């Protein structure tokens, strides 16, 4: 246990992909370290189980943000997956790559190999698409992608309403231009959640050159000076079964795949980050890297709720023991029905105003309503057409509060801090109201419950966005890729100024992708693994 070729920190989506790819060569001895436990909780594999895994300390680290001025002083829960599979064990399961413009923007910043045309084949190589391979999809890969397994008339009507207001029906997203509305495709296999663990890790656990440690808290990345430059040499960790600090060496590389919150935190406690922050916590500065923990951003969704009539939503189905029993029986017998639901089944992409060259807002439409995830559904039938800004300009940061890696860091998003983001939030609510007033929804007599039609002026709408705004759990950017002063890694995901150390997870995104971030994280991990193996052969 004292030496490996590669040490991967974090067994979330990226870590599972990396462990699979790096251990394929039996000559590579690979260690995968996870601070959480196994993914053996009952509700993980059942898709609707996100209602019971988010805000559950068994499966969620249960972070909270600092008080956000843009959210009217609120601190909000910030779920991060805890255990094997990471966020892919508790997330929305939506397979969403983003848009061509996202990746072409990355490439335009000077990041070689990251344009849409270059990453599309990487997406395809991981994919096992229900309908088989074509120009945009792959089959036979580890990441299963399927269609939804439950239908709701109210969502069909919402889709028609969106078309009436200028958002056309399209067959699917993920082809480069997402303008339109469609049902989401999901990471499920015959009605079961298909996490990073199930797709990439479990099939290779019998490899003798792969070791997986759970309940193992990494305390620090060890470095030493080699030829005048710091080099990562291994890690210090503590396991639940052994209170003593263990040191494990990495012969080739240490790879951080701990996500947009924990990857910058571990760099900072290891002396890699903004010098003044490190000195304030009496940490020796190994390498002054100002961008570590900066550039944090996320998709803020404004959760607008409408009461509806003449139909049933999940609120009603879940309101009685009989309804719950029938849903459970359908799932047990056929693996169909509401228990296969992701949080959102229907999506739409549009332009908030005519100045937007590509779609910049997205709806996640849910046949349910609740105050926040982890709390009970409302006792009335309702839908929640949440609208989010796909390209926020507000930026926050992750900063340690202690040199102890087990102490949660400070998480600040600065939501709605810029005039651009404020304008998009206001226009998003107005656009949602326009859709809800379309003829296709009139049989369901929608009544705006939140924020309520008494909210009319732009100032009132902005205040409502602050009250209703919530994360979609897509933090990125805190170890951004590039060569500017705040860049942390280069375009081969190597940490600037520190040899034998990479960051490979959603934190490397220079700018967030248009939509859910799990599929892009798989792609990032695929490319990162290829870089590592190429460099090892060089």
XYZ file of C-alpha atoms in Angstrom:
538
model
C 0.000 0.000 0.000
C 2.946 2.381 0.209
C 3.537 3.025 -3.508
C 1.504 3.244 -6.712
C 2.097 4.521 -10.213
C -0.999 6.699 -10.122
C -3.021 7.998 -7.205
C -6.506 9.288 -8.036
C -8.151 11.452 -5.371
C -11.932 11.248 -5.558
C -14.122 8.386 -6.805
C -16.815 10.530 -8.374
C -17.617 10.521 -12.073
C -14.134 11.539 -13.216
C -12.362 9.296 -10.731
C -14.291 6.225 -11.862
C -13.442 6.899 -15.513
C -9.778 7.470 -14.685
C -9.527 4.326 -12.567
C -10.965 2.288 -15.428
C -8.713 3.715 -18.121
C -5.445 3.886 -16.186
C -5.737 0.372 -14.753
C -6.433 -1.182 -18.161
C -2.678 -1.616 -18.573
C -1.731 -4.283 -15.986
C 1.662 -2.634 -15.631
C 0.053 0.428 -14.030
C -0.614 0.120 -10.318
C -3.516 2.464 -9.544
C -4.981 3.685 -6.247
C -8.429 5.306 -6.138
C -9.134 7.135 -2.872
C -12.639 8.151 -1.763
C -13.440 10.085 1.409
C -17.023 8.802 1.445
C -18.245 5.229 1.602
C -19.614 2.668 -0.823
C -22.614 3.305 -3.048
C -24.731 0.607 -1.420
C -27.591 2.764 -0.125
C -30.999 1.500 -1.275
C -32.162 4.780 -2.825
C -29.106 5.366 -5.017
C -30.064 2.936 -7.779
C -33.755 3.930 -7.906
C -33.900 7.089 -10.039
C -36.443 8.978 -7.940
C -34.214 8.277 -4.950
C -32.567 11.668 -5.403
C -35.400 12.879 -3.157
C -33.810 10.837 -0.361
C -30.106 11.113 -1.166
C -29.778 14.895 -1.492
C -29.475 16.473 1.969
C -28.837 13.026 3.411
C -25.452 12.964 5.203
C -25.008 9.332 4.197
C -24.817 10.250 0.502
C -24.301 14.027 0.433
C -21.528 16.119 1.968
C -24.264 18.671 2.745
C -22.236 21.778 2.066
C -23.797 25.211 2.383
C -22.855 28.443 0.680
C -21.982 31.654 2.420
C -24.838 34.131 2.653
C -25.484 35.350 -0.892
C -26.443 39.022 -1.377
C -27.943 38.156 -4.773
C -30.197 35.611 -3.063
C -31.413 38.250 -0.616
C -28.980 37.138 2.071
C -29.823 33.442 1.919
C -27.329 30.624 2.398
C -28.349 27.593 0.365
C -27.584 23.902 0.507
C -24.882 22.810 -1.912
C -25.157 19.068 -2.484
C -22.032 17.094 -3.457
C -22.054 13.323 -3.785
C -20.504 11.443 -0.902
C -19.260 7.960 -1.719
C -18.392 5.909 -4.769
C -19.845 7.491 -7.876
C -19.845 10.931 -6.289
C -22.499 13.198 -7.757
C -23.400 10.612 -10.398
C -24.920 8.604 -7.524
C -27.316 11.407 -6.529
C -27.653 13.665 -9.577
C -30.443 14.275 -12.101
C -29.115 11.590 -14.498
C -29.632 13.971 -17.449
C -27.286 13.304 -20.346
C -26.438 16.765 -21.653
C -23.226 17.603 -23.471
C -23.763 21.318 -23.879
C -23.445 23.163 -27.180
C -20.851 23.512 -29.917
C -20.237 27.115 -28.898
C -19.195 26.054 -25.368
C -16.249 23.988 -26.543
C -15.314 26.251 -29.428
C -15.054 29.008 -26.806
C -12.659 26.869 -24.756
C -10.541 26.303 -27.855
C -10.620 30.008 -28.748
C -9.008 30.718 -25.374
C -5.966 28.759 -26.588
C -6.850 25.317 -25.234
C -5.725 22.926 -27.939
C -7.866 19.873 -28.627
C -11.010 21.096 -26.871
C -13.218 22.316 -29.741
C -16.611 20.689 -30.391
C -15.332 18.734 -33.377
C -12.486 17.394 -31.236
C -14.509 16.460 -28.157
C -17.512 14.923 -29.967
C -15.642 11.667 -30.729
C -14.661 11.470 -27.064
C -18.285 11.774 -25.972
C -19.196 9.024 -28.410
C -16.485 6.601 -27.275
C -17.925 6.476 -23.731
C -21.537 6.195 -24.789
C -23.878 3.244 -25.075
C -26.849 4.880 -26.799
C -30.213 3.152 -26.690
C -30.858 3.777 -30.392
C -27.429 2.712 -31.629
C -24.523 4.581 -33.149
C -24.938 7.475 -35.581
C -23.154 10.713 -36.429
C -23.754 12.057 -32.918
C -23.898 8.969 -30.698
C -21.868 5.888 -29.865
C -22.751 2.427 -28.679
C -20.898 -0.168 -26.675
C -19.345 2.309 -24.254
C -19.705 2.267 -20.489
C -22.131 5.183 -20.121
C -25.669 4.029 -20.883
C -28.027 6.644 -22.378
C -31.744 5.907 -22.649
C -35.116 7.587 -23.112
C -37.477 8.352 -20.230
C -39.778 5.585 -18.972
C -42.791 7.597 -17.773
C -45.119 10.119 -19.424
C -47.105 13.036 -18.044
C -49.852 14.766 -20.083
C -49.031 18.098 -18.430
C -45.484 17.911 -19.802
C -46.724 17.115 -23.303
C -48.899 20.219 -23.048
C -45.990 22.338 -21.785
C -43.932 21.168 -24.741
C -46.665 22.289 -27.125
C -46.957 25.604 -25.269
C -43.235 26.206 -25.697
C -43.605 25.548 -29.430
C -46.457 28.075 -29.570
C -44.137 30.709 -28.094
C -41.304 30.141 -30.560
C -39.286 27.267 -29.054
C -39.672 24.468 -31.624
C -40.002 20.805 -30.823
C -36.808 18.929 -31.655
C -35.947 15.247 -31.578
C -33.143 15.524 -29.018
C -30.412 17.703 -27.609
C -26.658 16.900 -27.760
C -26.115 17.627 -31.444
C -24.326 20.938 -30.991
C -27.200 23.431 -31.196
C -29.789 22.857 -28.491
C -32.320 25.509 -29.547
C -35.722 23.913 -29.107
C -37.602 21.748 -26.641
C -37.376 18.014 -26.102
C -37.500 15.329 -23.478
C -34.184 14.715 -21.779
C -32.246 11.521 -22.317
C -30.925 9.963 -19.150
C -28.108 7.879 -17.725
C -30.228 4.874 -16.856
C -30.286 1.238 -17.842
C -33.757 -0.295 -17.923
C -35.037 2.042 -15.248
C -31.991 1.908 -12.956
C -29.576 4.792 -12.314
C -26.404 4.294 -14.311
C -23.738 6.029 -12.238
C -20.010 6.343 -12.815
C -19.546 3.437 -10.446
C -21.894 1.110 -12.308
C -20.576 2.054 -15.717
C -16.842 2.427 -15.195
C -15.715 1.141 -11.797
C -17.596 -2.022 -10.851
C -16.725 -3.879 -14.083
C -12.994 -3.530 -13.339
C -12.863 -4.021 -9.572
C -11.349 -7.459 -10.096
C -8.221 -6.006 -11.683
C -5.343 -6.875 -9.341
C -3.538 -3.634 -10.181
C -6.451 -1.449 -9.009
C -6.976 -0.674 -5.317
C -10.017 1.283 -4.117
C -10.050 2.844 -0.660
C -13.242 4.258 0.879
C -13.649 6.313 4.055
C -10.141 7.627 3.359
C -9.695 11.365 3.878
C -6.775 12.815 1.938
C -5.120 15.394 4.151
C -2.425 16.698 1.857
C -0.639 16.217 -1.449
C 3.048 15.715 -0.746
C 5.595 17.546 -2.866
C 9.331 17.900 -3.054
C 11.679 20.117 -5.025
C 13.138 18.434 -8.102
C 15.355 20.438 -10.435
C 14.107 23.688 -8.932
C 10.389 22.858 -9.367
C 7.924 21.302 -6.941
C 6.846 17.794 -7.885
C 3.913 15.841 -6.472
C 5.219 12.677 -4.832
C 2.173 11.216 -3.087
C -0.454 11.872 -0.466
C -1.113 11.826 3.245
C -4.411 10.315 4.333
C -6.338 9.049 7.298
C -8.829 6.189 7.139
C -11.834 5.530 9.338
C -10.215 2.336 10.607
C -6.804 3.871 11.295
C -6.503 7.247 13.048
C -2.792 7.441 12.221
C -1.712 9.443 9.173
C -0.500 7.249 6.319
C 1.815 8.342 3.517
C 1.433 6.767 0.085
C 3.820 7.503 -2.760
C 3.036 8.052 -6.444
C 5.768 6.950 -8.829
C 4.257 8.738 -11.822
C 1.438 11.164 -11.024
C -1.090 12.363 -8.471
C -4.463 13.149 -10.035
C -7.053 15.335 -8.348
C -10.594 14.330 -9.340
C -12.354 15.601 -6.226
C -14.622 18.102 -7.946
C -15.019 21.857 -8.092
C -15.192 22.234 -4.309
C -12.662 19.726 -3.001
C -9.996 19.844 -5.697
C -9.134 23.502 -4.993
C -9.467 22.873 -1.258
C -6.892 20.070 -1.378
C -4.538 22.150 -3.484
C -4.790 24.986 -0.988
C -4.151 22.867 2.124
C -1.191 21.370 0.240
C 0.409 24.779 -0.253
C -0.657 25.316 -3.866
C -2.837 28.370 -4.313
C -3.030 32.101 -3.545
C -0.020 32.857 -1.357
C -1.798 35.312 0.925
C -4.594 32.849 1.664
C -2.119 30.094 2.454
C -0.021 32.326 4.709
C -3.146 33.402 6.585
C -3.608 29.751 7.551
C 0.101 29.208 8.320
C 0.568 26.891 5.333
C 3.973 26.818 3.668
C 3.661 28.090 0.108
C 4.753 25.356 -2.275
C 3.614 27.275 -5.344
C 1.817 30.614 -5.542
C -1.055 29.936 -7.940
C -3.624 32.751 -7.594
C -6.413 31.065 -9.561
C -6.872 28.059 -7.292
C -10.408 28.309 -5.950
C -11.353 31.333 -8.052
C -13.722 31.455 -11.063
C -16.416 29.440 -9.272
C -19.695 29.587 -11.150
C -22.839 27.566 -11.523
C -26.281 27.493 -13.108
C -28.746 29.352 -10.900
C -32.291 28.149 -11.532
C -35.316 30.249 -10.688
C -37.910 27.725 -9.510
C -41.289 29.076 -10.623
C -44.258 27.018 -9.395
C -47.702 26.756 -10.988
C -50.739 25.048 -9.535
C -52.569 23.017 -12.196
C -55.977 21.378 -12.473
C -57.610 18.545 -14.437
C -54.510 16.366 -14.286
C -52.323 14.455 -11.852
C -48.742 15.314 -11.016
C -46.249 13.549 -8.797
C -47.506 15.639 -5.880
C -50.824 13.787 -5.965
C -49.292 10.388 -6.769
C -47.070 10.697 -3.690
C -49.798 11.998 -1.376
C -51.312 8.633 -0.409
C -50.027 5.254 0.645
C -52.041 3.669 -2.166
C -50.409 5.917 -4.766
C -46.958 5.162 -3.429
C -47.714 1.442 -3.362
C -48.899 1.434 -6.976
C -45.794 3.324 -8.112
C -43.612 0.873 -6.244
C -45.414 -2.102 -7.768
C -45.084 -0.707 -11.293
C -41.388 -0.173 -10.762
C -40.889 -3.629 -9.271
C -42.697 -5.379 -12.129
C -41.764 -3.277 -15.156
C -39.078 -0.748 -14.149
C -41.334 2.003 -15.493
C -43.392 4.788 -13.985
C -42.680 7.706 -11.625
C -39.939 5.888 -9.699
C -37.807 6.051 -12.865
C -38.087 9.841 -12.956
C -35.139 12.189 -12.914
C -35.920 15.513 -11.201
C -36.671 17.005 -14.636
C -37.889 15.162 -17.706
C -38.505 17.968 -20.168
C -36.128 20.693 -21.266
C -36.081 23.733 -23.515
C -33.331 26.033 -24.746
C -33.956 29.567 -25.996
C -32.561 33.094 -26.250
C -33.453 35.494 -23.453
C -33.196 38.393 -25.910
C -32.258 39.037 -29.525
C -28.649 39.920 -28.661
C -27.888 36.297 -27.758
C -26.161 34.477 -30.631
C -26.831 31.008 -29.196
C -29.396 29.805 -26.628
C -28.510 31.198 -23.222
C -31.439 30.052 -21.055
C -32.725 26.578 -20.290
C -35.842 25.235 -18.615
C -35.944 22.085 -16.512
C -39.645 21.253 -16.281
C -40.803 19.068 -13.409
C -44.265 17.504 -12.883
C -43.942 18.236 -9.164
C -43.274 21.037 -6.731
C -41.581 21.387 -3.369
C -39.894 24.105 -1.375
C -36.456 22.559 -1.921
C -34.955 19.151 -2.601
C -35.035 16.966 0.463
C -38.328 18.450 1.672
C -41.856 17.040 1.141
C -43.779 17.669 -2.059
C -46.575 20.216 -1.904
C -50.059 18.894 -1.159
C -51.561 20.301 -4.370
C -51.001 19.405 -8.035
C -48.335 21.598 -9.563
C -45.485 21.821 -12.023
C -42.167 23.643 -11.711
C -40.746 25.145 -14.911
C -37.344 26.201 -13.567
C -35.383 28.553 -15.814
C -31.639 29.071 -15.620
C -28.947 31.270 -17.131
C -26.594 29.023 -19.120
C -23.731 31.527 -19.308
C -23.574 33.408 -16.010
C -21.020 36.185 -15.725
C -21.010 36.282 -11.913
C -17.982 34.595 -10.345
C -17.313 33.354 -6.849
C -14.661 31.315 -5.072
C -13.797 28.380 -2.819
C -11.397 29.210 0.016
C -10.191 27.134 2.918
C -11.194 28.044 6.455
C -8.525 25.841 7.989
C -5.352 23.983 7.099
C -7.271 20.845 8.100
C -8.710 19.247 4.952
C -11.658 17.816 6.891
C -12.952 21.310 7.680
C -15.447 22.450 5.047
C -14.234 25.374 2.937
C -16.015 28.652 2.371
C -18.182 28.519 -0.775
C -19.236 31.830 -2.302
C -21.031 31.983 -5.667
C -21.902 35.693 -5.907
C -25.092 34.775 -7.748
C -26.780 37.620 -9.655
C -23.858 39.927 -8.954
C -23.685 41.377 -12.474
C -26.200 43.422 -14.477
C -26.073 40.785 -17.226
C -27.125 37.994 -14.875
C -29.829 40.131 -13.314
C -31.288 40.921 -16.750
C -31.328 37.254 -17.778
C -33.103 36.261 -14.541
C -35.799 38.876 -15.096
C -36.288 37.935 -18.746
C -36.363 34.247 -17.830
C -39.351 34.754 -15.520
C -41.155 36.833 -18.144
C -40.548 34.182 -20.808
C -41.815 31.449 -18.476
C -45.024 33.378 -17.910
C -45.476 33.693 -21.652
C -45.209 29.920 -22.071
C -47.611 29.244 -19.206
C -50.218 31.525 -20.809
C -50.146 29.649 -24.151
C -53.288 27.942 -25.429
C -51.895 24.435 -25.059
C -51.883 24.773 -21.249
C -55.307 26.382 -20.896
C -57.089 23.043 -20.173
C -54.995 22.789 -17.013
C -55.832 26.304 -15.753
C -52.296 27.096 -14.486
C -52.130 29.528 -11.577
C -48.796 31.029 -10.617
C -48.063 30.051 -7.017
C -44.501 31.344 -6.856
C -43.580 34.132 -7.162
C -47.237 35.079 -7.867
C -48.729 37.438 -10.423
C -48.610 40.333 -7.974
C -44.887 40.474 -8.810
C -44.674 42.625 -11.946
C -41.945 45.274 -12.075
C -38.362 44.425 -12.979
C -37.265 45.279 -9.448
C -39.899 42.937 -8.035
C -38.942 40.184 -10.472
C -35.277 40.484 -9.527
C -36.159 40.274 -5.844
C -38.276 37.197 -6.622
C -35.333 35.616 -8.457
C -33.299 36.163 -5.305
C -35.985 34.494 -3.208
C -36.584 31.541 -5.562
C -33.115 31.052 -6.994
C -31.393 27.761 -6.258
C -28.432 25.838 -7.554
C -28.810 23.034 -10.098
C -25.643 21.608 -8.531
C -23.283 22.416 -11.430
C -20.235 24.049 -9.784
C -17.283 24.423 -12.146
C -14.231 26.501 -12.910
C -12.207 26.593 -9.694
C -9.105 25.055 -11.311
C -9.670 26.528 -14.749
C -7.816 25.402 -17.846
C -5.808 27.953 -19.791
C -2.765 30.190 -19.720
C -4.153 33.425 -18.281
C -3.151 34.683 -14.806
C -5.978 32.773 -13.080
C -5.472 29.493 -14.955
C -4.592 26.505 -12.782
C -4.010 23.781 -15.382
C -2.819 23.755 -18.979
C -4.719 22.160 -21.843
C -3.327 18.744 -20.886
C -4.735 19.308 -17.385
C -1.300 19.560 -15.727
C -1.101 21.987 -12.821
C 0.957 25.017 -13.763
C 4.286 25.031 -11.956
C 3.928 21.652 -10.212
C 5.192 18.519 -11.926
C 3.408 15.142 -11.797
C 0.127 16.722 -10.674
C -3.085 17.060 -12.676
C -6.637 18.134 -12.015
C -9.217 16.185 -14.016
C -12.817 17.060 -13.173
C -15.416 19.790 -13.748
C -13.248 22.343 -11.958
C -11.077 22.713 -15.084
C -13.876 24.251 -17.183
C -12.878 27.809 -18.155
C -16.573 28.567 -18.662
C -19.530 26.382 -17.792
C -21.177 24.277 -20.464
C -24.780 24.812 -21.541
C -26.605 22.365 -19.324
C -25.922 19.535 -16.920
C -22.254 18.884 -16.280
C -21.967 15.123 -15.724
C -21.539 14.116 -19.373
C -18.884 16.806 -19.951
C -17.072 15.532 -16.852
C -16.934 12.039 -18.342
C -15.468 13.540 -21.516
C -12.914 15.551 -19.522
C -11.840 12.393 -17.680
C -11.538 10.462 -20.942
C -9.267 13.129 -22.393
C -7.293 13.411 -19.165
C -6.675 9.661 -19.046
C -5.514 9.739 -22.667
C -3.088 12.580 -21.862
C -1.627 10.630 -18.937
C -1.131 7.462 -20.960
C 0.357 9.376 -23.892
C 2.834 11.151 -21.623
C 3.797 7.874 -19.973
C 4.705 6.433 -23.374
C 6.664 9.502 -24.467
